[in-house]
Short mmCIF file of C-alpha atoms in Angstrom, two decimals:
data_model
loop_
_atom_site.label_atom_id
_atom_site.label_comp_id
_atom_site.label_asym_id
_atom_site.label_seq_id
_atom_site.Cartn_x
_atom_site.Cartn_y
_atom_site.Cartn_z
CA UNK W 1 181.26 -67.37 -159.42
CA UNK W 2 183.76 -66.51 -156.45
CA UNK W 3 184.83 -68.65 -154.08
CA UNK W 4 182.89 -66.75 -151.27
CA UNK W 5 179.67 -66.75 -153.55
CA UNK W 6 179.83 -70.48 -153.92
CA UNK W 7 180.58 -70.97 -150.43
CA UNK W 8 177.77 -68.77 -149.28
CA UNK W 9 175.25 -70.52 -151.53
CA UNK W 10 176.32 -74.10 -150.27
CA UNK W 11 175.88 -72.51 -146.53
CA UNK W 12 172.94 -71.15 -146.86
CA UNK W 13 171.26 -73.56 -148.58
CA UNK W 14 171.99 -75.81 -146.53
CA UNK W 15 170.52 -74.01 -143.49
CA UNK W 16 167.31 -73.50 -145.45
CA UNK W 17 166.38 -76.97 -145.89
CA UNK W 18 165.72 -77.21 -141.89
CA UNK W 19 164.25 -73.30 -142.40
CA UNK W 20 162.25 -72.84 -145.24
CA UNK W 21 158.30 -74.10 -144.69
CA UNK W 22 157.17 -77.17 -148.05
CA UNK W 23 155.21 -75.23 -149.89
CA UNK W 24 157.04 -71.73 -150.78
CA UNK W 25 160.53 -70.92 -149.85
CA UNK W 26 161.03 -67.79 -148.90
CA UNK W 27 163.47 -65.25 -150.58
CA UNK W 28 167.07 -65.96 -149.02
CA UNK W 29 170.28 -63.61 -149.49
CA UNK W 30 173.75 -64.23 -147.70
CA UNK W 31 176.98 -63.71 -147.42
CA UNK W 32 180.26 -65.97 -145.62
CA UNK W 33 182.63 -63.00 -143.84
CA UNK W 34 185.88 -63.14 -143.30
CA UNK W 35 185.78 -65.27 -140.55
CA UNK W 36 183.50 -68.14 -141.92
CA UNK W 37 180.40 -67.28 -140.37
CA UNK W 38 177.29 -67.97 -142.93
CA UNK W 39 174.76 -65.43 -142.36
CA UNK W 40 171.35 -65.27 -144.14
CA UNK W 41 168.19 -63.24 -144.34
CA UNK W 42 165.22 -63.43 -146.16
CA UNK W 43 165.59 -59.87 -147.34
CA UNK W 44 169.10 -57.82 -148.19
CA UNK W 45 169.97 -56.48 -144.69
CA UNK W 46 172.88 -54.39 -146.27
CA UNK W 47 175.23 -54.47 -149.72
CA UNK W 48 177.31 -57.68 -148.09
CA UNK W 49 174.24 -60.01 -148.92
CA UNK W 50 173.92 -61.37 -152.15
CA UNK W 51 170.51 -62.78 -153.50
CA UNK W 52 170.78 -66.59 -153.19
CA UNK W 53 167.18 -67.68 -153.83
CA UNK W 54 163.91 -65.98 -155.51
CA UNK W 55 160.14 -67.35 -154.12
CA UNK W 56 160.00 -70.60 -155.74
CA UNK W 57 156.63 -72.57 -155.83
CA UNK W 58 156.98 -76.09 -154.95
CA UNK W 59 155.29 -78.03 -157.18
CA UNK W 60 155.79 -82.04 -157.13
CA UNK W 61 155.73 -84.21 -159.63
CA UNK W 62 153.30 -87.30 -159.79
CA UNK W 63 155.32 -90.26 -158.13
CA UNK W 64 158.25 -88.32 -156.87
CA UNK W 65 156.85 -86.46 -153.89
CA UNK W 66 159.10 -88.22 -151.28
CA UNK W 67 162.51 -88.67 -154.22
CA UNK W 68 165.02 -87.12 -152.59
CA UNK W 69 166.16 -89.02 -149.54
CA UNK W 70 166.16 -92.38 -151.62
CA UNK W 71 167.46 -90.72 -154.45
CA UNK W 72 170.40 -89.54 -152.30
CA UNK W 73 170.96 -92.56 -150.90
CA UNK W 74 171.38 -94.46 -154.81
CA UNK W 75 173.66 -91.76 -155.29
CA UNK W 76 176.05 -93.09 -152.72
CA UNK W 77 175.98 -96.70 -154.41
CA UNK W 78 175.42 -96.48 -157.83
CA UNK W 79 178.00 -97.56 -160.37
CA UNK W 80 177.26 -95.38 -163.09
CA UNK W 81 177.45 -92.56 -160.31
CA UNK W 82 180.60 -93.55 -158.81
CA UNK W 83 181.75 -94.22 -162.52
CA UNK W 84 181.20 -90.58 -163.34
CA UNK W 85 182.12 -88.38 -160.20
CA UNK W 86 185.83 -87.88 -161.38
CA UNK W 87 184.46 -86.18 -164.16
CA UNK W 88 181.76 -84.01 -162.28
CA UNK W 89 184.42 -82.96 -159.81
CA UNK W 90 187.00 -82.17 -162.08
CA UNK W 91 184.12 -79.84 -163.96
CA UNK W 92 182.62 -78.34 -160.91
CA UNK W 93 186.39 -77.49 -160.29
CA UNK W 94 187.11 -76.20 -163.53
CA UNK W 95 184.11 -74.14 -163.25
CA UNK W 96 183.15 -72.64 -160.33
CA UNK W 97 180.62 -75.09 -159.29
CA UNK W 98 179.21 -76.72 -156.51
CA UNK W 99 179.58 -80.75 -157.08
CA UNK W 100 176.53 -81.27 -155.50
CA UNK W 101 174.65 -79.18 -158.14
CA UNK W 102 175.56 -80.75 -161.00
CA UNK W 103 174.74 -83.81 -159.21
CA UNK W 104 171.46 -82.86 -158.65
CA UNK W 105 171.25 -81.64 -162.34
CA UNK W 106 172.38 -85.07 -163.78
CA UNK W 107 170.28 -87.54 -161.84
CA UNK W 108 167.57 -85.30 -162.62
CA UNK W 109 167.97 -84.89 -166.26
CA UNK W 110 169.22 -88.01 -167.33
CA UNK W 111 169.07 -90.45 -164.16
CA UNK W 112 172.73 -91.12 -164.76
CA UNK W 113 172.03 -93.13 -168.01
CA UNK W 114 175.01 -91.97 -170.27
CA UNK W 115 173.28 -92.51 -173.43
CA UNK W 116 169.57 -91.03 -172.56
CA UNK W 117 168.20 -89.30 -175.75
CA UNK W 118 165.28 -86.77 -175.46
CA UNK W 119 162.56 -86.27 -177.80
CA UNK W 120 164.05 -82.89 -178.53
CA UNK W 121 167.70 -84.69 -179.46
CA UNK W 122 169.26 -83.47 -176.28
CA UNK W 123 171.86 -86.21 -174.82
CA UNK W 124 173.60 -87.90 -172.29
CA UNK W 125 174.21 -87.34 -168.93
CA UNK W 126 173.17 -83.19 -168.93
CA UNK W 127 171.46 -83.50 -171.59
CA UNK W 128 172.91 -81.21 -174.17
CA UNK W 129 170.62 -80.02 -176.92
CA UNK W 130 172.46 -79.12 -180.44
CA UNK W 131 171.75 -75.69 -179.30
CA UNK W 132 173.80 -76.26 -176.05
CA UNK W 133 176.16 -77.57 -177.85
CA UNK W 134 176.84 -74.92 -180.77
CA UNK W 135 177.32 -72.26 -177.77
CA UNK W 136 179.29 -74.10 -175.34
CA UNK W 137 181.20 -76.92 -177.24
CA UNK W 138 183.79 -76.60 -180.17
CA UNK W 139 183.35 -78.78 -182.93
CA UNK W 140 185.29 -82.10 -181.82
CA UNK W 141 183.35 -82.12 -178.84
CA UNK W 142 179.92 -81.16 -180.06
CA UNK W 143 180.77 -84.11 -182.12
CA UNK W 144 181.29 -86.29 -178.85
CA UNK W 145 177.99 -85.30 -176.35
CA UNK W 146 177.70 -88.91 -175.33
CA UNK W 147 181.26 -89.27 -173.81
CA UNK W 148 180.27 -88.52 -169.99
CA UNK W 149 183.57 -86.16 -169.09
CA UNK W 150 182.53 -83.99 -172.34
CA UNK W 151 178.72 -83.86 -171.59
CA UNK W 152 179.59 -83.18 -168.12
CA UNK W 153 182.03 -80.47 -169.05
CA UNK W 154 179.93 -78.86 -171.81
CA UNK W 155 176.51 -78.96 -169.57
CA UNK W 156 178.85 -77.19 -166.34
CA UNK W 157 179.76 -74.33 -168.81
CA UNK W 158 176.74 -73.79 -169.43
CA UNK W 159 175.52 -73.83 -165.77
CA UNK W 160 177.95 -71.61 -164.59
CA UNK W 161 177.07 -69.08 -167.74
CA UNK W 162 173.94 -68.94 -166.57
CA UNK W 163 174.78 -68.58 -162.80
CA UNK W 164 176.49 -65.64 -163.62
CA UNK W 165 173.68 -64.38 -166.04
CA UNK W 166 171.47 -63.90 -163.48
CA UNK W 167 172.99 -64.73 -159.75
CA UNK W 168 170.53 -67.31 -158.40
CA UNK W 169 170.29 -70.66 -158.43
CA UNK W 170 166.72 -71.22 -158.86
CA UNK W 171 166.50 -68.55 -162.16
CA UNK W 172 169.54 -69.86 -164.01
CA UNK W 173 167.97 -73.73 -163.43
CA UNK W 174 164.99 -72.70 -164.56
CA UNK W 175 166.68 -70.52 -167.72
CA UNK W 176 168.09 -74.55 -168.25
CA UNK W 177 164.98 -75.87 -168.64
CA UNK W 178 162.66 -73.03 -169.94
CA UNK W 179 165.43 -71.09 -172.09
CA UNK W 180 167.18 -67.76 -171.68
CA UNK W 181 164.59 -65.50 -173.39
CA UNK W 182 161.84 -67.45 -171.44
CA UNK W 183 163.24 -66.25 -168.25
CA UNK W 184 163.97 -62.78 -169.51
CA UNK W 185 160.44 -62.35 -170.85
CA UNK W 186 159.28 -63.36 -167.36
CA UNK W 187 161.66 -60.46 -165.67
CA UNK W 188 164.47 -62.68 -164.47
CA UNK W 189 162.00 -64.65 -162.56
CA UNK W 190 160.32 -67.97 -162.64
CA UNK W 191 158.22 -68.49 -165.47
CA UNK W 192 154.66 -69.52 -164.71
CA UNK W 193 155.33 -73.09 -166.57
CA UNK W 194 154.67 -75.52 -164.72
CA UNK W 195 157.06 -78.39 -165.84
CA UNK W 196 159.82 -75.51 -165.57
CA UNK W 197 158.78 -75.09 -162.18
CA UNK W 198 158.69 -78.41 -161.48
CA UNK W 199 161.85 -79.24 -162.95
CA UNK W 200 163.81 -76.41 -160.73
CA UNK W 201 161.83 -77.68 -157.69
CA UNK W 202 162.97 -81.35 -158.21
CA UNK W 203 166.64 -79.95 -158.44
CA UNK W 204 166.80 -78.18 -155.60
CA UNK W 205 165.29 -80.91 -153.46
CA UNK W 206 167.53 -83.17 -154.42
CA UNK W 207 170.15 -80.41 -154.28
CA UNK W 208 169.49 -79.03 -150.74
CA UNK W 209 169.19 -83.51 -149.34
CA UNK W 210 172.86 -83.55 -150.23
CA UNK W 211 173.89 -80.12 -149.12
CA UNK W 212 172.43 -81.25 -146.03
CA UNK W 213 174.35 -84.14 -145.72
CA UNK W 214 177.37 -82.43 -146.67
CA UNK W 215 177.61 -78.60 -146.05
CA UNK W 216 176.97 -77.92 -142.73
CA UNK W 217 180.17 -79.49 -140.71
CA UNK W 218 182.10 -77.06 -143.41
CA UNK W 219 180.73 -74.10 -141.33
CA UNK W 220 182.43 -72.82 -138.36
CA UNK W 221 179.21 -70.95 -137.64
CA UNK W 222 176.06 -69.68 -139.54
CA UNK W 223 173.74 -66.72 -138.42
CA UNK W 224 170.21 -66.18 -138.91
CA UNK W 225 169.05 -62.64 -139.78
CA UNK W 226 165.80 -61.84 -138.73
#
């Protein structure tokens, strides 16, 4: 993913939190030009905008309707966070990413609880299943999942492959949860599963809190297209 494309995702996402209406988000594409101006629209205006975000369904999850602004603020103060941010920023680097999105990604997956073990044998911090792992980890570190600067780097490759698979956000986190062929069978879109949907909602709560928080002062201007 570009610089600009990263940028532009972090910009307008940001903007959309304070946009968007709770219970569908509206399709968003952008673009940052030359001169650092964010601008957005809710269709392609022209071949500068890039999709950013399909129609996504909120759907909450029993218990976590109101997780994100408390969950944001544990990030800031939890050990095993702090512990583990050198690692997620050197990835993020390293790949392309946003911090803030694998942050998301991690407290929601694993809760920051290094040695969390699924039901389906994915672990750690991302939690990397052994399929994961054969496709985006050689052999020493497949072998090593539960070190947090190898989970985080194998579960970033993986997140950025799928970014550039198919160029949103909200498709390649729910391609994550649901599988590639899930999300092709479903036409690049959002499968009609509801913990999938759930799952990519919960992300991109958290996701666009700390984009929020973050993102905007890093704008010299941003520029709603009607």
């Amino acid at each position: 993913m570009s610089d600009t494309r990263s940028r532009c995702l972090q910009l307008v996402l940001a903007w959309a939190l304070a946009s968007l209406c709770s219970s569908v988000h509206a399709e968003l594409w952008g673009f940052v030009d030359g001169a650092g101006v964010a601008h957005f629209a809710t269709r392609q205006m022209d071949a500068r905008f890039l999709p950013v975000m399909g129609r996504v369904q909120a759907m909450r999850v029993p218990g976590k309707q109101d997780a994100a602004p408390s969950l944001v603020t544990w990030l800031d103060i939890a050990p095993e966070v702090k512990a583990v941010q050198p690692c997620v920023r050197e990835a993020a680097r390293a790949h392309g990413l946003d911090p803030d999105l694998l942050k998301a990604v991690i407290a929601v997956e694993s809760g920051y609880q290094r040695d969390a073990v699924s039901p389906r044998g994915a672990v750690g911090l991302m939690q990397i299943t052994p399929e994961t792992a054969s496709r985006y980890a050689n052999a020493a570190e497949a072998a090593r999942l539960r070190e947090p600067r190898i989970n985080i780097e194998t579960g970033a490759r993986m997140l950025a492959d799928l970014l550039r698979r198919f160029g949103r956000i909200d498709t390649a986190l729910a391609a994550w949860n649901a599988g590639e062929g899930t999300v092709r069978r479903a036409g690049n879109r959002m499968p009609d599963i509801d913990e999938t949907r759930a799952h990519v909602h919960l992300v991109l709560e958290l996701y666009w809190a700390l984009l929020q928080r973050s993102q905007p002062a890093h704008a010299q201007y941003i520029k709603h297209h009607g």
